[in-house]
Short mmCIF file of C-alpha atoms in Angstrom, two decimals:
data_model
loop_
_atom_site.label_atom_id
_atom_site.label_comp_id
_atom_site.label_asym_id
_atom_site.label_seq_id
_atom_site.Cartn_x
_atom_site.Cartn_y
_atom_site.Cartn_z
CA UNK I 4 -25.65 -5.27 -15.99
CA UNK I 5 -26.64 -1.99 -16.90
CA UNK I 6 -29.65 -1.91 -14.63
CA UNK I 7 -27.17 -2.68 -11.38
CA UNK I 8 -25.57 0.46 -12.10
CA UNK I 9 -28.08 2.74 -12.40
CA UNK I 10 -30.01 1.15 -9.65
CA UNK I 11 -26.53 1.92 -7.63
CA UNK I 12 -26.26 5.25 -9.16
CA UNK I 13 -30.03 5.69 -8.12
CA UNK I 14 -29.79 4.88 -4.61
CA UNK I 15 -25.98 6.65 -4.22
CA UNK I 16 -28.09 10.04 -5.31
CA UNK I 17 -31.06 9.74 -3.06
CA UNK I 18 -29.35 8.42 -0.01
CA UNK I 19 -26.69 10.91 0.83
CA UNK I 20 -23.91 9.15 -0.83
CA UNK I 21 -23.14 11.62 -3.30
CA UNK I 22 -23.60 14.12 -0.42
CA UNK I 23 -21.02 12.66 1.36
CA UNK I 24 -18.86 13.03 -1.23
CA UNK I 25 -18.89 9.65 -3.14
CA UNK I 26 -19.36 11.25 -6.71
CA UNK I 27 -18.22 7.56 -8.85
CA UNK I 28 -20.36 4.56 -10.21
CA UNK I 29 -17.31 2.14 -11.57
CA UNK I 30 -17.69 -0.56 -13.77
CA UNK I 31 -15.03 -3.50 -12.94
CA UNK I 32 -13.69 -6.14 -15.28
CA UNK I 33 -16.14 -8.14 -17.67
CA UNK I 34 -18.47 -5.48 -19.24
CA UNK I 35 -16.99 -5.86 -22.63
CA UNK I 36 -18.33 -8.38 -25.41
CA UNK I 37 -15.73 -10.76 -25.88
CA UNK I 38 -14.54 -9.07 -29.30
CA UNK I 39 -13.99 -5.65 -30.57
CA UNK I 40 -16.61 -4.27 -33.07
CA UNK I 41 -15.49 -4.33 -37.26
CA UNK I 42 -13.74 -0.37 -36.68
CA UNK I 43 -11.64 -2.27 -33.49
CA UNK I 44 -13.28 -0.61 -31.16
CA UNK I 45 -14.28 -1.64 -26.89
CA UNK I 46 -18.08 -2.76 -27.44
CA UNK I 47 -19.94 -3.61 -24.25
CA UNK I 48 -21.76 -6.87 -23.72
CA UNK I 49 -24.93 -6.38 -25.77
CA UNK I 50 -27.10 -8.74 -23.36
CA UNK I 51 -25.97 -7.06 -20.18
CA UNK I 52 -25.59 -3.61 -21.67
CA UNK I 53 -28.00 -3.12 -23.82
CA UNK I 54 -27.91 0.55 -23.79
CA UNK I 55 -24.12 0.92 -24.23
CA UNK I 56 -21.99 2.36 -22.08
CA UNK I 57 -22.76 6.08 -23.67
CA UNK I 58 -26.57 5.58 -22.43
CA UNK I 59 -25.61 4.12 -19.37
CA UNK I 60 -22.86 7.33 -18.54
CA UNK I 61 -25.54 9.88 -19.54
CA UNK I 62 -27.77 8.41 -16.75
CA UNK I 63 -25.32 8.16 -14.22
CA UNK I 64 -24.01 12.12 -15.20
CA UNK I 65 -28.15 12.97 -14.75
CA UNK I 66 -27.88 11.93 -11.16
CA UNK I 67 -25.01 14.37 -10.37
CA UNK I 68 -22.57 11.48 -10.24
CA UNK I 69 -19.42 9.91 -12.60
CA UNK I 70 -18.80 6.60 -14.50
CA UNK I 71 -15.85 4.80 -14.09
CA UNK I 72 -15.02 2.18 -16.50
CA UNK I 73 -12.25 -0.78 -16.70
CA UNK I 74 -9.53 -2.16 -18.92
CA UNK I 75 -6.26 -3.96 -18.71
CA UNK I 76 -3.08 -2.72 -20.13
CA UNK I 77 -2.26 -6.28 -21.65
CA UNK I 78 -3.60 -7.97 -24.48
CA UNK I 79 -6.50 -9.11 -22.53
CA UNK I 80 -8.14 -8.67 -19.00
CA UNK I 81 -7.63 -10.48 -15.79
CA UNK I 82 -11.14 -11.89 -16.96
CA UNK I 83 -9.62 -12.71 -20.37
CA UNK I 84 -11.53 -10.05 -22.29
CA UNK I 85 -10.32 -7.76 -24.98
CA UNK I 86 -7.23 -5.57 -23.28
CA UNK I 87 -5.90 -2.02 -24.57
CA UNK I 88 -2.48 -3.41 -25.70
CA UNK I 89 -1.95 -1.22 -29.16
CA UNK I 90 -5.54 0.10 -29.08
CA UNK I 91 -4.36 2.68 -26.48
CA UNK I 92 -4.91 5.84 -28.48
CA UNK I 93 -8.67 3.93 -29.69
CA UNK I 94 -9.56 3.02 -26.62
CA UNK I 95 -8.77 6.15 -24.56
CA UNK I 96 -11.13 8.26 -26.96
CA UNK I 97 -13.67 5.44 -27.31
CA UNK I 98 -13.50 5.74 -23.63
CA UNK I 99 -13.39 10.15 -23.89
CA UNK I 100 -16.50 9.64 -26.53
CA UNK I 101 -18.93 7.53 -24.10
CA UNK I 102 -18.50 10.14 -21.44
CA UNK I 103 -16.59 7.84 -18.76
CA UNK I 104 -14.67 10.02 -15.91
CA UNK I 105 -12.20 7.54 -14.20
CA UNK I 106 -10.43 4.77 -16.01
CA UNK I 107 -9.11 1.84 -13.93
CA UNK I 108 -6.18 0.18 -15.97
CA UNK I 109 -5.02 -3.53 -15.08
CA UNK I 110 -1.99 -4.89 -15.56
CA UNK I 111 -3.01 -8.45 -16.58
CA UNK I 112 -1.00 -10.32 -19.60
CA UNK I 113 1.11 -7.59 -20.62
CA UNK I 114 4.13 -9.75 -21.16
CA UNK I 115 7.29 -7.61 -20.07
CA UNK I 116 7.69 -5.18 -17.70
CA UNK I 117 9.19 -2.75 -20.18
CA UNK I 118 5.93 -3.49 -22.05
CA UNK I 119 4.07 -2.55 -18.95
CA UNK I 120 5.71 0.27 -18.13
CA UNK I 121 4.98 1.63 -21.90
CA UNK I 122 1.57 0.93 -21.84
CA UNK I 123 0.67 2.77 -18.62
CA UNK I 124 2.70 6.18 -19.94
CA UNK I 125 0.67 5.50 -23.30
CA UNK I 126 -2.45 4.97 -21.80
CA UNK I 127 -1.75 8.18 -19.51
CA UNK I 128 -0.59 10.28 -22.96
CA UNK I 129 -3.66 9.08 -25.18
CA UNK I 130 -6.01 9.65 -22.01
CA UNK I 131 -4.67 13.17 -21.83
CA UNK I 132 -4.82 13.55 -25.72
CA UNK I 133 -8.46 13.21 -25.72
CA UNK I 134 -9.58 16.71 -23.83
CA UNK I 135 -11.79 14.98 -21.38
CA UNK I 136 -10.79 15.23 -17.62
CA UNK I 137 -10.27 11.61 -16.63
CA UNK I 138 -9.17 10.15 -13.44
CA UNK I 139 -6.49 7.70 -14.04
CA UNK I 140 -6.52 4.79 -11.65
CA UNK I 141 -3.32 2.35 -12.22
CA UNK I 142 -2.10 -1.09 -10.58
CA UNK I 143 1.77 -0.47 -12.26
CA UNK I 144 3.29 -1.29 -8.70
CA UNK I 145 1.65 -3.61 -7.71
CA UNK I 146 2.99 -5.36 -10.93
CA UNK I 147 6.54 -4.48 -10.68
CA UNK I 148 6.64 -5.24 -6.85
CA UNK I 149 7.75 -8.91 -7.41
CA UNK I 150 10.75 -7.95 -9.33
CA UNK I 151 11.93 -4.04 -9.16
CA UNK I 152 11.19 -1.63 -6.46
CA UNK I 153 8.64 0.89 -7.76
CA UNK I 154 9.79 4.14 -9.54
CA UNK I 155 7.05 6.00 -7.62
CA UNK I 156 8.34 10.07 -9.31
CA UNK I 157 7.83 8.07 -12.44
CA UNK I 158 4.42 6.71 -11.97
CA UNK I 159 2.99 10.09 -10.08
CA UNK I 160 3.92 11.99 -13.39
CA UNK I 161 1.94 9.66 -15.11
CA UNK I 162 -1.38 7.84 -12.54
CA UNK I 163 -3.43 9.99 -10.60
CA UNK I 164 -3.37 6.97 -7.93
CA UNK I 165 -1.66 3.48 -7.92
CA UNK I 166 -2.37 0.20 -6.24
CA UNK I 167 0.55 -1.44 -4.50
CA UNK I 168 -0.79 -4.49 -2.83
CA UNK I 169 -3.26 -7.76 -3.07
CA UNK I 170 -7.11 -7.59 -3.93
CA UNK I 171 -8.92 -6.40 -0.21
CA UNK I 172 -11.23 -9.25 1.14
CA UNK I 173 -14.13 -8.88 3.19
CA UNK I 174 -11.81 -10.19 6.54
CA UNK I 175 -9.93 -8.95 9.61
CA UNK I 176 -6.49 -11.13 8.09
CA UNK I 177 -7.05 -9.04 4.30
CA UNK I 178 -7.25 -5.48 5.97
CA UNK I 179 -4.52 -6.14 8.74
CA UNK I 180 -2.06 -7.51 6.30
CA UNK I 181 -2.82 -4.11 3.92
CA UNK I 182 -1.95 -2.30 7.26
CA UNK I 183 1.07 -4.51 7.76
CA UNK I 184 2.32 -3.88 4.35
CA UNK I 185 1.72 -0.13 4.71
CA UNK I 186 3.43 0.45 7.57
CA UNK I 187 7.03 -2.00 6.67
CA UNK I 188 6.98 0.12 3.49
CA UNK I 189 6.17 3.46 4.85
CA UNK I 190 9.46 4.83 4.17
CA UNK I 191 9.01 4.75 0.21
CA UNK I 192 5.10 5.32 -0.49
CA UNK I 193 4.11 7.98 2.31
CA UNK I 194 6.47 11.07 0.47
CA UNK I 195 5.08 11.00 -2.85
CA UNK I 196 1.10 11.26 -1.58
CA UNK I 197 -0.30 14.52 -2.33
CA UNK I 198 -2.59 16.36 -4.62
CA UNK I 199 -2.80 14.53 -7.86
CA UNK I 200 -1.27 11.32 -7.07
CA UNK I 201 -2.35 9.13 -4.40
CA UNK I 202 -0.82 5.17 -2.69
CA UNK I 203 -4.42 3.08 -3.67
CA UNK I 204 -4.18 0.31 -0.46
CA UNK I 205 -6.55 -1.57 -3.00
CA UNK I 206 -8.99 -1.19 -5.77
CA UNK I 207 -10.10 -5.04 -6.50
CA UNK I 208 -13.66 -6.01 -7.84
CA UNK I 209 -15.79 -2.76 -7.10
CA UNK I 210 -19.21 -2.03 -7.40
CA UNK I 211 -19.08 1.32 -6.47
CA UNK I 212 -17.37 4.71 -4.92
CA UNK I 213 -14.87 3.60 -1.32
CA UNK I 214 -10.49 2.24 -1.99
CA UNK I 215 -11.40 -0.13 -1.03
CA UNK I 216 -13.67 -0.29 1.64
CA UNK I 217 -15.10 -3.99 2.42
CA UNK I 218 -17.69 -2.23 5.46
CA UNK I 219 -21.13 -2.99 5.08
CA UNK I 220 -20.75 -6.61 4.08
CA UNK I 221 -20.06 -9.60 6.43
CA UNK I 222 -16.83 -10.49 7.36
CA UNK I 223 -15.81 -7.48 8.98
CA UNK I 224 -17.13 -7.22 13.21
CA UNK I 225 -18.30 -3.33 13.92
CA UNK I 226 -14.98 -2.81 15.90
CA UNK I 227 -12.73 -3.86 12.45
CA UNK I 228 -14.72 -1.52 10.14
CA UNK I 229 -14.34 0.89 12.42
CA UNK I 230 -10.81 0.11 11.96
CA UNK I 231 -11.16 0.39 8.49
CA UNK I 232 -12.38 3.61 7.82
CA UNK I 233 -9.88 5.04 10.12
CA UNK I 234 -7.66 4.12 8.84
CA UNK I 235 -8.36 4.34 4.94
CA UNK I 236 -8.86 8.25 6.48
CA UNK I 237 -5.43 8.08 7.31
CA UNK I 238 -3.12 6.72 5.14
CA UNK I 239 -5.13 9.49 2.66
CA UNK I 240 -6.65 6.65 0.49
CA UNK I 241 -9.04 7.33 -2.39
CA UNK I 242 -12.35 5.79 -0.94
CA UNK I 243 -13.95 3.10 -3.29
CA UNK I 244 -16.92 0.98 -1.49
CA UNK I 245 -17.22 -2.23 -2.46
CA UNK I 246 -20.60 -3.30 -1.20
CA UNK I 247 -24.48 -3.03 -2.55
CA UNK I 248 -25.82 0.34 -1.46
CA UNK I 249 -29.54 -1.51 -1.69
CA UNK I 250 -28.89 -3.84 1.19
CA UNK I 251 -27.10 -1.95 3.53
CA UNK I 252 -27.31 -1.68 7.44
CA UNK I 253 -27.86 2.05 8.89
CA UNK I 254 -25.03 1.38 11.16
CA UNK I 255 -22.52 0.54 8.23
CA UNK I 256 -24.28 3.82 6.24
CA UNK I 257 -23.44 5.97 9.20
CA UNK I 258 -19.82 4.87 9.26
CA UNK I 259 -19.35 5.43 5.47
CA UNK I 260 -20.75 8.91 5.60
CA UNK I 261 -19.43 9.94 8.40
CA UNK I 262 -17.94 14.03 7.74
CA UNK I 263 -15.87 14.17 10.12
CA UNK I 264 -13.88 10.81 8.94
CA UNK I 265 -14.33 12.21 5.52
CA UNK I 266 -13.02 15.30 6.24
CA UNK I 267 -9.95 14.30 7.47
CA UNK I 268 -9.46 11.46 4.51
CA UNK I 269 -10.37 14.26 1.92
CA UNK I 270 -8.20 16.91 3.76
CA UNK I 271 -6.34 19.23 1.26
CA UNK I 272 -2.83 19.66 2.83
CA UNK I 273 -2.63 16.02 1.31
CA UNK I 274 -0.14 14.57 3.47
CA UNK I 275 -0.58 10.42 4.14
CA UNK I 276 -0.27 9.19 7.39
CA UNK I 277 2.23 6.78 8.94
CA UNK I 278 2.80 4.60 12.18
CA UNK I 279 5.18 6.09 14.85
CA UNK I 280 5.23 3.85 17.07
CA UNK I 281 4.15 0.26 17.64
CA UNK I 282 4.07 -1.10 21.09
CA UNK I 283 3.15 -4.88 21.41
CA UNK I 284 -0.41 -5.24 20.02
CA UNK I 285 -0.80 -0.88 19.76
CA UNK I 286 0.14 0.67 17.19
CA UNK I 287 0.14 4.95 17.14
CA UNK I 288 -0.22 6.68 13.64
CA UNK I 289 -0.50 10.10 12.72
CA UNK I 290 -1.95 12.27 9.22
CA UNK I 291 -0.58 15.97 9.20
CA UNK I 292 -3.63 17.70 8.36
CA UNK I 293 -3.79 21.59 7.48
CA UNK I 294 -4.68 23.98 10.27
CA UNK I 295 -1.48 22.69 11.77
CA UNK I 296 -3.60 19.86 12.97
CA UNK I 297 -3.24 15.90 12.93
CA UNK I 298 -5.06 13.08 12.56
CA UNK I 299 -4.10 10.57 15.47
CA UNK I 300 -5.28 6.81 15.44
CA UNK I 301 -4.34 4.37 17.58
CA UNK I 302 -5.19 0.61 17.05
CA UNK I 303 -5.41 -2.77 19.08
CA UNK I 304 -4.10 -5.39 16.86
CA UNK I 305 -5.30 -7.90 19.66
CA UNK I 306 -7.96 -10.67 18.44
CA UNK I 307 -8.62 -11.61 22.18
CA UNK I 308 -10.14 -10.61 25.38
CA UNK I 309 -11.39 -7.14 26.29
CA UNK I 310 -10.44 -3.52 25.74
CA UNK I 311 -7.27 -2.35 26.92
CA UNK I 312 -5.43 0.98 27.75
CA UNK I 313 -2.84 2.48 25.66
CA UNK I 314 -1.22 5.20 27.12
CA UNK I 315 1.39 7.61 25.26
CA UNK I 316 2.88 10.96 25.38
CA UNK I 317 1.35 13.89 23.30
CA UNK I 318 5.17 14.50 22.84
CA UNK I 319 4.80 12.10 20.41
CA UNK I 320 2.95 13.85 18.12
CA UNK I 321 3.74 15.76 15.08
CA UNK I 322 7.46 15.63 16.25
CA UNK I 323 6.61 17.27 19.41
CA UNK I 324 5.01 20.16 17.87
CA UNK I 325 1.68 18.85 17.77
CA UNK I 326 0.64 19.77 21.11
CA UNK I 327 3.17 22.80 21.67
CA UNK I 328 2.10 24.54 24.41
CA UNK I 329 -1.51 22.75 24.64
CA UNK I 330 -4.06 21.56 21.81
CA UNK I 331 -7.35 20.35 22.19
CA UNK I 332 -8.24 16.68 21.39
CA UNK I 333 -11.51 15.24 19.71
CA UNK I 334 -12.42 11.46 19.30
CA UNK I 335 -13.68 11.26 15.83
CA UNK I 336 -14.56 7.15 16.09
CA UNK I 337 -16.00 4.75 16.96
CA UNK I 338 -18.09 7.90 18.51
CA UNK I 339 -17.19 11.51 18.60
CA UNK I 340 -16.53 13.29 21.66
CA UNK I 341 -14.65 16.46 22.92
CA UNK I 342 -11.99 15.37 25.09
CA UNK I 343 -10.63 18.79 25.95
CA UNK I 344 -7.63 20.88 26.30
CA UNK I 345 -4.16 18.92 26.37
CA UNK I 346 -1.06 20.68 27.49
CA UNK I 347 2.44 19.61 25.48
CA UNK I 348 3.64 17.27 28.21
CA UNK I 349 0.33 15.42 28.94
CA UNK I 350 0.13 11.83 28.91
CA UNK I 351 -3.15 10.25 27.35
CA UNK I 352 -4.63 7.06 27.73
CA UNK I 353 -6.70 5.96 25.22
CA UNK I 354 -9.49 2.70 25.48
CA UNK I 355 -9.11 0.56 22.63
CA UNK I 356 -11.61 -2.60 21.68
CA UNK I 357 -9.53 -5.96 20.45
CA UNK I 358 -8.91 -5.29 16.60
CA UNK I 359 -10.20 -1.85 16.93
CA UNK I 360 -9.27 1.82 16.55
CA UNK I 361 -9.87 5.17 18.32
CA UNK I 362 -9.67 7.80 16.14
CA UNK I 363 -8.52 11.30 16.90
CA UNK I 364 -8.39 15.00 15.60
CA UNK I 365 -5.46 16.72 17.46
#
């Protein structure tokens, strides 16, 4: 409803959210009545949005923040409300007209994927058309996955970021497999990151602005959403929460607004990360960052037991160069701490908890 937004939009201004950087309120799936009005245009649900979405956009742009709306490049949503097949043109400056910022565009019921395919450029053309500076949020490969491999030149001229894999859950097995997936298809998604078109590792049923990040609800320990947000920081993921910023924990706030994680997610070289090495239950990733520094994270897949060592060379790093002669090394989570100076053919040992991550700045 209209009143859970700007509640959300309410609490993201006066609690440091937008601070932090989260600047978008986004509406998922099932605002809309269930038909267009007598001119064929979107109408929202008149019960639940009394206001409109117009209303409800100025309110959210009066708290310093953005709206972000949804639609399905089909005939009709997941949800099986109106879709944007041949209203794209309509719909993009119905869209322009209420004031909306970011545009999340499913790819529900849109028969073929020829038909797909022309819907997203058309949607990305009409969006584009209207004058109005809209952030362009699209799940094409995650659509074509089953059958082609993803075109990803073709979809960075066109998205402004993509989602190639399953809805996030709130659960250890949901983020790990995300991870998983990342890291087998590395090799395809990590080179075409980078200002103006970013991999999405999920943007399923959001409330609100981290992509998305499950921490701050319940099925997620403190060492796993740890994991989390390190890792979101450094595969260079848009950062979509998914949670209710009224019933929040301090601990889970801290986490989420933590600058220095933020930092290095939000960095402007806009390189993504990738895993170098895996070593039974470690695995060592890196993030090029500018500055010539790097982003280092290295996780304990173990479910089991205690922490354990993981010890590596700093040789490893940045193809050697990362620590050429020396660098120094700071532990951004689970706390931060200076670690020191590091000469090029140190070893380190890091202390990892079972599914968690120590996160570095190199």
């Amino acid at each position: 409803s209209e009143r859970l937004f700007m509640e959300m939009a309410d609490v993201m201004a006066a609690e440091g959210w937008r601070d932090a950087g989260y600047e978008f309120v986004c509406i998922d799936d099932c605002w809309m009545a269930p038909t267009r009005d007598e001119h064929g245009r979107l109408q929202a649900d008149p019960k639940r949005f009394p206001g409109g979405i117009r209303k409800l956009a100025d309110y959210v742009h009066s708290k310093g923040l953005k709206l972000g709306i949804y639609s399905d490049v089909g005939n009709k949503t997941c949800a099986g409300f109106p879709g944007s097949y041949n209203h794209y043109d309509l719909d993009a400056q119905t869209f322009a007209s209420w004031g909306v910022d970011l545009l999340k565009f499913d790819g529900c019921n849109s028969g073929t994927l020829e038909l797909l395919a022309e819907g997203y450029r058309r949607m990305s053309l009409a969006l584009n058309k209207t004058g109005r500076s809209i952030v362009y949020s699209c799940e094409w490969p995650f659509y074509l996955r089953p059958v082609q491999q993803p075109n990803y030149t073709e979809i960075k001229q066109y998205c402004n970021h993509w989602r190639n894999f399953f809805d996030v859950y709130d659960s250890w097995s949901s983020i790990k497999s995300i991870l998983d997936w990342t890291a087998l298809h590395q090799d395809s998604i990590v080179k075409i990151a980078g200002p103006g078109g970013w991999n999405d590792p999920d943007m399923a049923s959001i409330f609100v602005f981290l992509s998305q990040l499950v921490i701050g609800n319940f099925g997620l320990s403190w060492d796993q959403a740890v994991t989390q947000m390190a890792m979101w920081a450094i595969m260079a993921a848009p950062l979509f929460m998914s949670n209710d910023l009224r019933h929040i924990s301090p601990e889970a706030r801290g986490l989420l607004q933590n600058k220095e994680v933020i930092t290095i997610n939000q960095d402007p070289l806009g390189k993504q990360g990738y895993q170098i090495t895996k070593d039974k239950n470690f695995e060592l990733w890196e993030r090029p960052l500018s500055g010539q520094a790097y982003a280092v994270a290295v996780l304990n897949q173990q479910e089991i037991g205690g922490p354990q060592n993981f010890t590596f060379s700093l040789t490893f790093l940045g193809n050697g160069l990362a620590c050429n002669p020396a660098c120094s090394i700071r532990q951004v989570l689970p706390a931060s701490r200076d670690w020191g100076v590091y000469s090029w053919v140190s070893s380190l040992s890091v202390e990892v908890n079972p599914t968690g991550t120590v996160l570095l700045k190199v």
